[in-house]
mmCIF file with all atom_site columns, C-alpha atoms in Angstrom:
data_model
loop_
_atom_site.group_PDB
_atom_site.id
_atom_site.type_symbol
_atom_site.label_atom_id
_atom_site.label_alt_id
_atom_site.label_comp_id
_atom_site.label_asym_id
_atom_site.label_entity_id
_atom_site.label_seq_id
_atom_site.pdbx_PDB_ins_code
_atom_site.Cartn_x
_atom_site.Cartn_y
_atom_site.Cartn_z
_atom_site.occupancy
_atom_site.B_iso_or_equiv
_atom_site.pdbx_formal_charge
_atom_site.auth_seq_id
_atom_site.auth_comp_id
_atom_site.auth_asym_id
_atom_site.auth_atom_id
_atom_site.pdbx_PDB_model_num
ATOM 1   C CA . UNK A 1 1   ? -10.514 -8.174  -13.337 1.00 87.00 ? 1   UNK A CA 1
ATOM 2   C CA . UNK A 1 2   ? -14.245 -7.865  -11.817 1.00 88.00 ? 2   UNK A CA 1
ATOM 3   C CA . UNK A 1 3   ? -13.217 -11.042 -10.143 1.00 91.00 ? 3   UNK A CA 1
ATOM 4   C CA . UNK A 1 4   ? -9.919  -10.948 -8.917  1.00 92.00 ? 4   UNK A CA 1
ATOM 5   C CA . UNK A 1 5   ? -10.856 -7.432  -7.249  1.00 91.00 ? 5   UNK A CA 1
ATOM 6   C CA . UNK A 1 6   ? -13.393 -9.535  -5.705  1.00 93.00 ? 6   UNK A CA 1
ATOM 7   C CA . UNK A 1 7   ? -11.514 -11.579 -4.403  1.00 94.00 ? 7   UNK A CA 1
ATOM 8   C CA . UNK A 1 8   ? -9.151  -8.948  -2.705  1.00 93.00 ? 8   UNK A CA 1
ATOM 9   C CA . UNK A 1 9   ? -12.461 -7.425  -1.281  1.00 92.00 ? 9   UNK A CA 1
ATOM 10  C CA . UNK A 1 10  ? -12.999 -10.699 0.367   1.00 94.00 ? 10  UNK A CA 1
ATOM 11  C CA . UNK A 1 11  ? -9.713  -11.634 1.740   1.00 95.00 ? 11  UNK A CA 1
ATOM 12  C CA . UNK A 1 12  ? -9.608  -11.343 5.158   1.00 96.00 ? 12  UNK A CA 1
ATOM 13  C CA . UNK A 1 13  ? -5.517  -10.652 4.523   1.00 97.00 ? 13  UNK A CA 1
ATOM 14  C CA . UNK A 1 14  ? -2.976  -10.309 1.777   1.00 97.00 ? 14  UNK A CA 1
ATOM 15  C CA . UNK A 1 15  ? 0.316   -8.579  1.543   1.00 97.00 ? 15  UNK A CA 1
ATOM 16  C CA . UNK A 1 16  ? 1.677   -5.558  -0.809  1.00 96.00 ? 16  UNK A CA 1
ATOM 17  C CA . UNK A 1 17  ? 5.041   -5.013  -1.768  1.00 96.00 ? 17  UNK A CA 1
ATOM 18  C CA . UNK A 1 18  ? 6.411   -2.638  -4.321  1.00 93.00 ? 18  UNK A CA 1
ATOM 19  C CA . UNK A 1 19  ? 5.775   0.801   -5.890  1.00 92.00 ? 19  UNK A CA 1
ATOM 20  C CA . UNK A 1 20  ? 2.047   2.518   -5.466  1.00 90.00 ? 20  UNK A CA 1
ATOM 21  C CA . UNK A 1 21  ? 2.967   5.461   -7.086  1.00 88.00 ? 21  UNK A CA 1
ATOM 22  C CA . UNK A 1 22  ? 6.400   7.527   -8.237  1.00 84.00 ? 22  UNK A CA 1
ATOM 23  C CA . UNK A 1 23  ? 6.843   9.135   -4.745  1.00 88.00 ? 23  UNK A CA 1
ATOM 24  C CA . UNK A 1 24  ? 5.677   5.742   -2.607  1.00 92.00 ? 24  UNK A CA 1
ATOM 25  C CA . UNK A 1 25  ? 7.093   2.423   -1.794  1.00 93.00 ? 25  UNK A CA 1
ATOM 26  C CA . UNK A 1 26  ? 5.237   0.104   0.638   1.00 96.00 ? 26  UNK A CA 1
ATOM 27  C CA . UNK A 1 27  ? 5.515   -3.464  2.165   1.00 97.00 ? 27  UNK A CA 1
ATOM 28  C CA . UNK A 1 28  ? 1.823   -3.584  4.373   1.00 97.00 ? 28  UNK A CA 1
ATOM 29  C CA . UNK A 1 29  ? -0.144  -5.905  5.255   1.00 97.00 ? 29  UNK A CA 1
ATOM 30  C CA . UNK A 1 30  ? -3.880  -5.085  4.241   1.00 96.00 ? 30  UNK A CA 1
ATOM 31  C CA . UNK A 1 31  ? -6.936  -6.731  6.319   1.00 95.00 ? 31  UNK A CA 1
ATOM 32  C CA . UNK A 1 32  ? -10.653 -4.691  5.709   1.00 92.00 ? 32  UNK A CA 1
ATOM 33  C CA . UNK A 1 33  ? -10.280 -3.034  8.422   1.00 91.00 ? 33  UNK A CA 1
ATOM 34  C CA . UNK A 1 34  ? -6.797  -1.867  8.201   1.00 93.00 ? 34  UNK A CA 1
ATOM 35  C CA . UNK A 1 35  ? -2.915  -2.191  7.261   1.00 96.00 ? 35  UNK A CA 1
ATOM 36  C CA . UNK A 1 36  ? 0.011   -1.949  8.785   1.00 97.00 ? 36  UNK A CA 1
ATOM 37  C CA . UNK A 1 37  ? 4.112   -2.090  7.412   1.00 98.00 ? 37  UNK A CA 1
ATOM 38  C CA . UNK A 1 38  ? 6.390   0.195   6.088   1.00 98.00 ? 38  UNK A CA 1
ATOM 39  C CA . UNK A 1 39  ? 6.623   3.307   3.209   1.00 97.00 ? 39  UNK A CA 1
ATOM 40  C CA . UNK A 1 40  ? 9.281   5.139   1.505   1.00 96.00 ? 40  UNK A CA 1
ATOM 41  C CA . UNK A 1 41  ? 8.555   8.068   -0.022  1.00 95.00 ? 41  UNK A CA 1
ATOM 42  C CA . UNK A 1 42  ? 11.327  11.024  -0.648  1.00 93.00 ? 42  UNK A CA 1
ATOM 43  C CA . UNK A 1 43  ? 13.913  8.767   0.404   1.00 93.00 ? 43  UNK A CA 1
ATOM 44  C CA . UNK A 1 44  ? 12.856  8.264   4.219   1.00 96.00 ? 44  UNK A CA 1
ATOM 45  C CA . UNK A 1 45  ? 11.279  5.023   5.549   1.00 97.00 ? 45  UNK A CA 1
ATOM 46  C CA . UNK A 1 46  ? 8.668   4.561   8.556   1.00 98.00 ? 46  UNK A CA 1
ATOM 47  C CA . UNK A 1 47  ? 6.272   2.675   9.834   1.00 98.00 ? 47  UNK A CA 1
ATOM 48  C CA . UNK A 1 48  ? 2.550   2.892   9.263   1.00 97.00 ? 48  UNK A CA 1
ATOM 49  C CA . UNK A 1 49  ? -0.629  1.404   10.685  1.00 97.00 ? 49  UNK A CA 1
ATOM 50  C CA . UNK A 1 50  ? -4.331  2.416   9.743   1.00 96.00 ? 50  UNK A CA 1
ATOM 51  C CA . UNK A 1 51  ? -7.247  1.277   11.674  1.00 95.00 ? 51  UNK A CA 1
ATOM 52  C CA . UNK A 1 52  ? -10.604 2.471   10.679  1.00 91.00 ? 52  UNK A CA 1
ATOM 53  C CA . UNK A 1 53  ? -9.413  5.714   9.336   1.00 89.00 ? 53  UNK A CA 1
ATOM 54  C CA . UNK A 1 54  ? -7.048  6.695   11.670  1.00 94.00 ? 54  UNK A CA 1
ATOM 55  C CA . UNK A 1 55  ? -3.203  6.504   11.036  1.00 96.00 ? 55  UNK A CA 1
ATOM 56  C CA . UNK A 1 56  ? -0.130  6.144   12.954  1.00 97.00 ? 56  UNK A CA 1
ATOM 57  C CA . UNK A 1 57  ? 3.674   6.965   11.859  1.00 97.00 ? 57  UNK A CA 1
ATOM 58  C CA . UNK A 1 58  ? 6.311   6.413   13.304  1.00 97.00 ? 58  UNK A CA 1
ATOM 59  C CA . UNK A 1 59  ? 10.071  7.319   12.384  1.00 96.00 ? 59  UNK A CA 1
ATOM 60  C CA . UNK A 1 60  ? 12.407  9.662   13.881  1.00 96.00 ? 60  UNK A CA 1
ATOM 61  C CA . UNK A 1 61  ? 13.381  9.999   10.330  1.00 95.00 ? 61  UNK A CA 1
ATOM 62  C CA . UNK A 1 62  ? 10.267  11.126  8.990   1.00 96.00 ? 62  UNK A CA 1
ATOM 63  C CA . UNK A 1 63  ? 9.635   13.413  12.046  1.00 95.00 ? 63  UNK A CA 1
ATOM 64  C CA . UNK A 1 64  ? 13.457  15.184  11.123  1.00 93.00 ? 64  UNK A CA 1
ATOM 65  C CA . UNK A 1 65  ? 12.387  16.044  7.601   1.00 90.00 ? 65  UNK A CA 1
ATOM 66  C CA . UNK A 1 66  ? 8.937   17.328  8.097   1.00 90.00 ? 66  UNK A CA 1
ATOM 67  C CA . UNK A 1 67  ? 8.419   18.797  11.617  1.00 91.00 ? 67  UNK A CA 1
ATOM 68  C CA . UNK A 1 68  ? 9.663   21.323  13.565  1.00 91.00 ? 68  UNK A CA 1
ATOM 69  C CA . UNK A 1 69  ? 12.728  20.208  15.616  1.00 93.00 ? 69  UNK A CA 1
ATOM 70  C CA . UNK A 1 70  ? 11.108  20.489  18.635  1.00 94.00 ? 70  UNK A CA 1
ATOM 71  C CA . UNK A 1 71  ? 8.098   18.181  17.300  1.00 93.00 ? 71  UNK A CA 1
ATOM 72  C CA . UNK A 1 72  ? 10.309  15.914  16.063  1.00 94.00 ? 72  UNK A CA 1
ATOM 73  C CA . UNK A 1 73  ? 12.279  15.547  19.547  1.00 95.00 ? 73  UNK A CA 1
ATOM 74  C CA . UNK A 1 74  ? 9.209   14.784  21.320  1.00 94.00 ? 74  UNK A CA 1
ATOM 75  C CA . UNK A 1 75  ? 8.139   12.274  18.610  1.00 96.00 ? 75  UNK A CA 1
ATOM 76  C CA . UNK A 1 76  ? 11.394  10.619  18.391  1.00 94.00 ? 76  UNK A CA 1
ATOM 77  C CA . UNK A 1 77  ? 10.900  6.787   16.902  1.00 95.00 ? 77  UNK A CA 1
ATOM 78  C CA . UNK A 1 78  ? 7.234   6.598   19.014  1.00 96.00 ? 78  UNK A CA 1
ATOM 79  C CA . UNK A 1 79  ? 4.541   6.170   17.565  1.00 97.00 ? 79  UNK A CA 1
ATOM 80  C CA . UNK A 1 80  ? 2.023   9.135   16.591  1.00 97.00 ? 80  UNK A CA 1
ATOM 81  C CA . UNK A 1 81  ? -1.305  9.487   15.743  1.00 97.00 ? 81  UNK A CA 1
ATOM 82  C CA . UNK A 1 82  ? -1.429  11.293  12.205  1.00 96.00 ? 82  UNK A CA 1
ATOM 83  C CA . UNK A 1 83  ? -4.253  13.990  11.736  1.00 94.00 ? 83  UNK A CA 1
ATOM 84  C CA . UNK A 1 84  ? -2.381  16.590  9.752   1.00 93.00 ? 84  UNK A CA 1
ATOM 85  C CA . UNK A 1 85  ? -3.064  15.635  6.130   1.00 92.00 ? 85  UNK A CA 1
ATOM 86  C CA . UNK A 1 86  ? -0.016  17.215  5.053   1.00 92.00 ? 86  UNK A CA 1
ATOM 87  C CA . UNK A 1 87  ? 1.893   14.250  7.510   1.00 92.00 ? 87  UNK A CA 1
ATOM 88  C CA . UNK A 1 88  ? 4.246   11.477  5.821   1.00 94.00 ? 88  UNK A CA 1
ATOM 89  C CA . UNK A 1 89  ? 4.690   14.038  2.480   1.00 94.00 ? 89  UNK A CA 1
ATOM 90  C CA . UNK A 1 90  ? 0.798   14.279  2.352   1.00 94.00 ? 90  UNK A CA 1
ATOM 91  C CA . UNK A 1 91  ? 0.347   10.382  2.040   1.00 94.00 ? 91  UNK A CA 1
ATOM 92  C CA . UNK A 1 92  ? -1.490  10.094  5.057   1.00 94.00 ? 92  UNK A CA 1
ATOM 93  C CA . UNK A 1 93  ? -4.771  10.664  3.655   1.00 92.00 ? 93  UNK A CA 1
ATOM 94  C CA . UNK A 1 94  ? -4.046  7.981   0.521   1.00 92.00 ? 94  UNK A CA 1
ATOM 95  C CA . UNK A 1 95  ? -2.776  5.125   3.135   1.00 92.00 ? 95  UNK A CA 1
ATOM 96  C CA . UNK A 1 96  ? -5.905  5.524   5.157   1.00 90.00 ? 96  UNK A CA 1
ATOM 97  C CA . UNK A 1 97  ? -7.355  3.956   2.276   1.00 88.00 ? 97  UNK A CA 1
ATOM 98  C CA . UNK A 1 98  ? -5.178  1.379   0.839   1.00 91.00 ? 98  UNK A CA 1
ATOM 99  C CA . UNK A 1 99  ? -7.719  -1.235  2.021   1.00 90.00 ? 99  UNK A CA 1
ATOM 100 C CA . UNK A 1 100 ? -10.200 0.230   -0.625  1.00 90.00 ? 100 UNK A CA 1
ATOM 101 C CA . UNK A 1 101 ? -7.637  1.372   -3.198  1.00 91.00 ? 101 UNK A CA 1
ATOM 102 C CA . UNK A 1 102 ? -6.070  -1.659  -3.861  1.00 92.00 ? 102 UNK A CA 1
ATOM 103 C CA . UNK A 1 103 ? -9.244  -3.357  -5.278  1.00 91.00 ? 103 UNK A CA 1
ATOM 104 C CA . UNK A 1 104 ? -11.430 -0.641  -6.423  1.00 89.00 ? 104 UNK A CA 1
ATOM 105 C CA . UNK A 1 105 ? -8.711  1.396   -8.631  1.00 88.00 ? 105 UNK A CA 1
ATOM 106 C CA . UNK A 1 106 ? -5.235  -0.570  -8.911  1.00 87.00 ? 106 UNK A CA 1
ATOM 107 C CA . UNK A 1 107 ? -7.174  -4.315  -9.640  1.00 85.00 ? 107 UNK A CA 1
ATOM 108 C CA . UNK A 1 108 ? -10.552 -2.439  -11.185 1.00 83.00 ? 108 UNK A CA 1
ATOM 109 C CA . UNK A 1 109 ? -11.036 -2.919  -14.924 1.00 83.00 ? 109 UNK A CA 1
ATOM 110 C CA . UNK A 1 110 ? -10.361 -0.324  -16.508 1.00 82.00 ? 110 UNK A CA 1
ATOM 111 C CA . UNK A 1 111 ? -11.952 -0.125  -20.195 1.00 78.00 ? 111 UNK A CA 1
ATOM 112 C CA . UNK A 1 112 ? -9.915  -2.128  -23.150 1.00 85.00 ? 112 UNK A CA 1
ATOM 113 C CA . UNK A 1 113 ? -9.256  -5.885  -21.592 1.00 89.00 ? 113 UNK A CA 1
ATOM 114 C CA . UNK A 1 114 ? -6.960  -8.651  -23.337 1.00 93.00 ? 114 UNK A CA 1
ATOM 115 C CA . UNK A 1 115 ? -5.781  -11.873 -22.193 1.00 93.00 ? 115 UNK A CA 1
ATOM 116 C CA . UNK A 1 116 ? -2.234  -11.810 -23.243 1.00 95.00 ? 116 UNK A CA 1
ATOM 117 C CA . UNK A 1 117 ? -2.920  -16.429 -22.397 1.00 95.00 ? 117 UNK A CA 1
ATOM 118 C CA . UNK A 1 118 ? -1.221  -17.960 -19.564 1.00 96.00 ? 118 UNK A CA 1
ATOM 119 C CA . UNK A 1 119 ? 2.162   -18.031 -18.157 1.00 94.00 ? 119 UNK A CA 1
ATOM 120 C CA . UNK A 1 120 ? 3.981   -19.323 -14.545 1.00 94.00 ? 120 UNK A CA 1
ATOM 121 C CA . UNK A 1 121 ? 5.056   -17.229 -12.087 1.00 91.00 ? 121 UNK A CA 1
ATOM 122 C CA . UNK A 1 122 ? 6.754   -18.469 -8.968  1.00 89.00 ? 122 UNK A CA 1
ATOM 123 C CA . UNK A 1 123 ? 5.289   -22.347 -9.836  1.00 92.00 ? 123 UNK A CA 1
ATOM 124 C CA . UNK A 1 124 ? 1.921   -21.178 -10.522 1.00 93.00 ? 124 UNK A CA 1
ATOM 125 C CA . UNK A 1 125 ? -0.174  -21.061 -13.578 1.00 96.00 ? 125 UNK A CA 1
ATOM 126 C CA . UNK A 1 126 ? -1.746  -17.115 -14.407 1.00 96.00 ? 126 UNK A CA 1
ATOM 127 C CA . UNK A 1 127 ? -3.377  -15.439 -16.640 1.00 96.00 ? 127 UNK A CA 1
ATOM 128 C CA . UNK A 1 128 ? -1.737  -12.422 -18.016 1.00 96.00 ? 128 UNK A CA 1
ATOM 129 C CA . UNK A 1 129 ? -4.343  -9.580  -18.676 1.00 95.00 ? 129 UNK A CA 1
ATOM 130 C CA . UNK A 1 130 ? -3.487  -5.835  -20.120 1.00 94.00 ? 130 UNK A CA 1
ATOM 131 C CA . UNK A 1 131 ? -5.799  -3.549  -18.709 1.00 89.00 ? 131 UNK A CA 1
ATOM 132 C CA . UNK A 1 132 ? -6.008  -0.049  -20.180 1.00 86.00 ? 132 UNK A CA 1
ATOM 133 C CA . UNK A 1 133 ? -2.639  0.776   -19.646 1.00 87.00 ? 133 UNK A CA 1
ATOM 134 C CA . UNK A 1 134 ? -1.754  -1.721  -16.912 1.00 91.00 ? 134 UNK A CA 1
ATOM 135 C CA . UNK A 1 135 ? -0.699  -5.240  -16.893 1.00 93.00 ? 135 UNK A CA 1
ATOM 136 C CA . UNK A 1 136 ? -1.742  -7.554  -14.266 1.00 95.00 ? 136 UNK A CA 1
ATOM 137 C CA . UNK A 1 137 ? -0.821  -11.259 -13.543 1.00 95.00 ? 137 UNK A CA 1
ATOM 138 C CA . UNK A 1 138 ? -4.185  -13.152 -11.826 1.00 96.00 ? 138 UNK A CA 1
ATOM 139 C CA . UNK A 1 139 ? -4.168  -16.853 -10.477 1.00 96.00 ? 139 UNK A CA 1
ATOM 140 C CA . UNK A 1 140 ? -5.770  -19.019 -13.074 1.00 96.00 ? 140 UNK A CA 1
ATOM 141 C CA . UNK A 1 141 ? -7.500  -21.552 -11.158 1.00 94.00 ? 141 UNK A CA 1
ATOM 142 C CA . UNK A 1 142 ? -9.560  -21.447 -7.532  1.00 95.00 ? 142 UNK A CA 1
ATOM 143 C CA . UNK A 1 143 ? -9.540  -18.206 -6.100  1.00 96.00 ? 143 UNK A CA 1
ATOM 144 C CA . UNK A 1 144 ? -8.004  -15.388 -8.937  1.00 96.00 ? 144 UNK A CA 1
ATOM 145 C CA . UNK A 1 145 ? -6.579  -13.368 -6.395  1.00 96.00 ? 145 UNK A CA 1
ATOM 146 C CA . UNK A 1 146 ? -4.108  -10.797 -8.736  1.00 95.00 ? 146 UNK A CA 1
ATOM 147 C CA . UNK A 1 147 ? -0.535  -11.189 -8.235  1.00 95.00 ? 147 UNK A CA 1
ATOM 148 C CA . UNK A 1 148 ? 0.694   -8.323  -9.529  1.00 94.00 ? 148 UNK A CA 1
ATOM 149 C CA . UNK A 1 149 ? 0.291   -4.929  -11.092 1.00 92.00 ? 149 UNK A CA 1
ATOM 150 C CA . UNK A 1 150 ? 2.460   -3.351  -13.565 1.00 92.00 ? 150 UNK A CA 1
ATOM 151 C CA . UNK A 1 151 ? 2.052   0.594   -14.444 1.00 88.00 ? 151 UNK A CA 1
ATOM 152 C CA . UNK A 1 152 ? 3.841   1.107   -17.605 1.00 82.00 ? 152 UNK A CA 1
ATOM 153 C CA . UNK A 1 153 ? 2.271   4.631   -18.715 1.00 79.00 ? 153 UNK A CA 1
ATOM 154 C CA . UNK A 1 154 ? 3.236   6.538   -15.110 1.00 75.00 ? 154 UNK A CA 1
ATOM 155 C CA . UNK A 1 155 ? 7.312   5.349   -14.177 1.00 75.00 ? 155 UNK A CA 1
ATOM 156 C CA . UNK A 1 156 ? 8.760   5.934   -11.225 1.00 71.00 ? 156 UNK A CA 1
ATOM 157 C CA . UNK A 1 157 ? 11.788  8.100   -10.634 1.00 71.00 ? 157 UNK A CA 1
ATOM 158 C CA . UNK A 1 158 ? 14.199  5.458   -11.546 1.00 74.00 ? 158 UNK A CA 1
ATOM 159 C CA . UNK A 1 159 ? 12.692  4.894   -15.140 1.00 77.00 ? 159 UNK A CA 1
ATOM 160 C CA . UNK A 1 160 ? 10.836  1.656   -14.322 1.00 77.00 ? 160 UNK A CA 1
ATOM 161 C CA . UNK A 1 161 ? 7.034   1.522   -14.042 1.00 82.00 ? 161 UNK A CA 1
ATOM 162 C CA . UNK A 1 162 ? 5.196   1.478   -10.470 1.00 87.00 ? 162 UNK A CA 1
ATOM 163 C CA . UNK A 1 163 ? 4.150   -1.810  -9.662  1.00 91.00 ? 163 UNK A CA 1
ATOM 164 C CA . UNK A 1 164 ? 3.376   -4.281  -6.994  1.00 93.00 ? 164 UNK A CA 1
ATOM 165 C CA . UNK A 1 165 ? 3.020   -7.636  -6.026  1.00 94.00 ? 165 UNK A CA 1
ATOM 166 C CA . UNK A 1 166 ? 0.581   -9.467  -4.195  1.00 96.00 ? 166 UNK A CA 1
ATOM 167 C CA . UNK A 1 167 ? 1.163   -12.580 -1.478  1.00 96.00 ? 167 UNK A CA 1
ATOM 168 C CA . UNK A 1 168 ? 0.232   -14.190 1.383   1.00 96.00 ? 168 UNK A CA 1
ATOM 169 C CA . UNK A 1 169 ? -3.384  -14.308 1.421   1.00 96.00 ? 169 UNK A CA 1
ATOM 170 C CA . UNK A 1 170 ? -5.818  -15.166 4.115   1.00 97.00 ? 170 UNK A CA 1
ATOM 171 C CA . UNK A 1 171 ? -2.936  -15.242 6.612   1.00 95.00 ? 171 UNK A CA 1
ATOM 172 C CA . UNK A 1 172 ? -3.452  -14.943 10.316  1.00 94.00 ? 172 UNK A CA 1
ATOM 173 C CA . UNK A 1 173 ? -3.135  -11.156 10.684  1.00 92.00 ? 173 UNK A CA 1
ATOM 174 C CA . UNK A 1 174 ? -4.377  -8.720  13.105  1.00 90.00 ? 174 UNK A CA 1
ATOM 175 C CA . UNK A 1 175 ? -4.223  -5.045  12.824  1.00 94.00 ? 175 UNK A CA 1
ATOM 176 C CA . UNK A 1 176 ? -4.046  -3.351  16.446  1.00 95.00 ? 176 UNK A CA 1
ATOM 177 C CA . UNK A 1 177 ? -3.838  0.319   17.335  1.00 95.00 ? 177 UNK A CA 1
ATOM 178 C CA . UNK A 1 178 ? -0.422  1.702   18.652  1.00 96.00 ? 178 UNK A CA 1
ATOM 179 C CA . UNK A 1 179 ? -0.535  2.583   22.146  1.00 93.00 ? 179 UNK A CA 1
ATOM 180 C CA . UNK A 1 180 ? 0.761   6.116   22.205  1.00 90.00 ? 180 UNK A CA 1
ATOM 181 C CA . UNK A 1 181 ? -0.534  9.743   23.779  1.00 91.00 ? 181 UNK A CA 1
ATOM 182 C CA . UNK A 1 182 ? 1.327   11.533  21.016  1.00 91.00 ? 182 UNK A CA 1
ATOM 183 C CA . UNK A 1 183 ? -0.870  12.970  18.604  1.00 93.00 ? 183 UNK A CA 1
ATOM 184 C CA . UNK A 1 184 ? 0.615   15.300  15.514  1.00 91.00 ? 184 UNK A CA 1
ATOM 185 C CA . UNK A 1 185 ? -1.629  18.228  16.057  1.00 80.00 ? 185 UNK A CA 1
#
């Protein structure tokens, strides 16, 4: 597991798709510096980007359900820059992070490890590991970039365990700031 979050560390790109927590969905695009995509949480989707700490929403649905109507008006499906920690059903300050998360607590060992032996996934040959309570699926030869993450002791509202999977790394991805005046405080 030591390795595989290495490897994530050292990615200059990968994508994330699936269930961070109960209350969170995401599809992003993480690079070190930042991520960008979508997340669902209480039923309402928008867009995200984070760039060295700061984050940008944007969703006239989002806006609808959390702001005044007035705010949300202005804001309308343009982007805004997020300081108000409360923002996005208080996820703002977790998603300025996701760059650091995603290897240091959802990929980090986490006490008990066993190799449950190999297995395919999607053509390719990994190595099935139960850590603590999680399960995670890691390439088994060159680079063991985890594929996925399985939460079976915390499920999500629908019954089934959080969970993601992992693709696409090293692509060809830039993260750029929005260009926007509007600013949520």
């Amino acid at each position: 597991m030591a390795d595989a979050a290495a490897a994530l560390r050292h990615s200059t790109s990968y994508r994330v798709v699936g269930q961070l927590d109960d209350q969170l969905t995401v599809s992003l695009t993480v690079t070190p510096n930042g991520t960008r995509g979508t997340v669902t949480s209480h039923g309402i989707t928008w867009q995200d980007v984070e760039l060295h700490g700061k984050v940008w929403f944007r969703g006239s649905q989002l806006w609808r359900n959390t702001v005044s109507r007035a705010k949300a008006r202005g804001f309308g499906n343009r982007w805004v820059l997020v300081r108000d920690k409360a923002a996005g059903f208080g996820w703002r300050d977790p998603l300025s992070d996701v760059q650091v998360a995603i290897p240091t607590v959802f990929f980090a060992p986490k006490g008990d490890m066993v190799s449950l032996g190999t297995r395919t996934i999607d053509g390719r040959s990994v190595v099935r590991i139960k850590n603590g309570p999680d399960y995670h699926d890691v390439l088994a030869s060159g680079t063991p970039y985890p594929i996925d993450w399985l939460e079976t002791d915390e499920p999500g509202p629908d019954g089934q365990p959080c969970g993601v999977t992992l693709s696409d790394f090293n692509s060809a991805i830039t993260v750029t700031a929005p260009t926007t005046s509007l600013v949520d405080s």
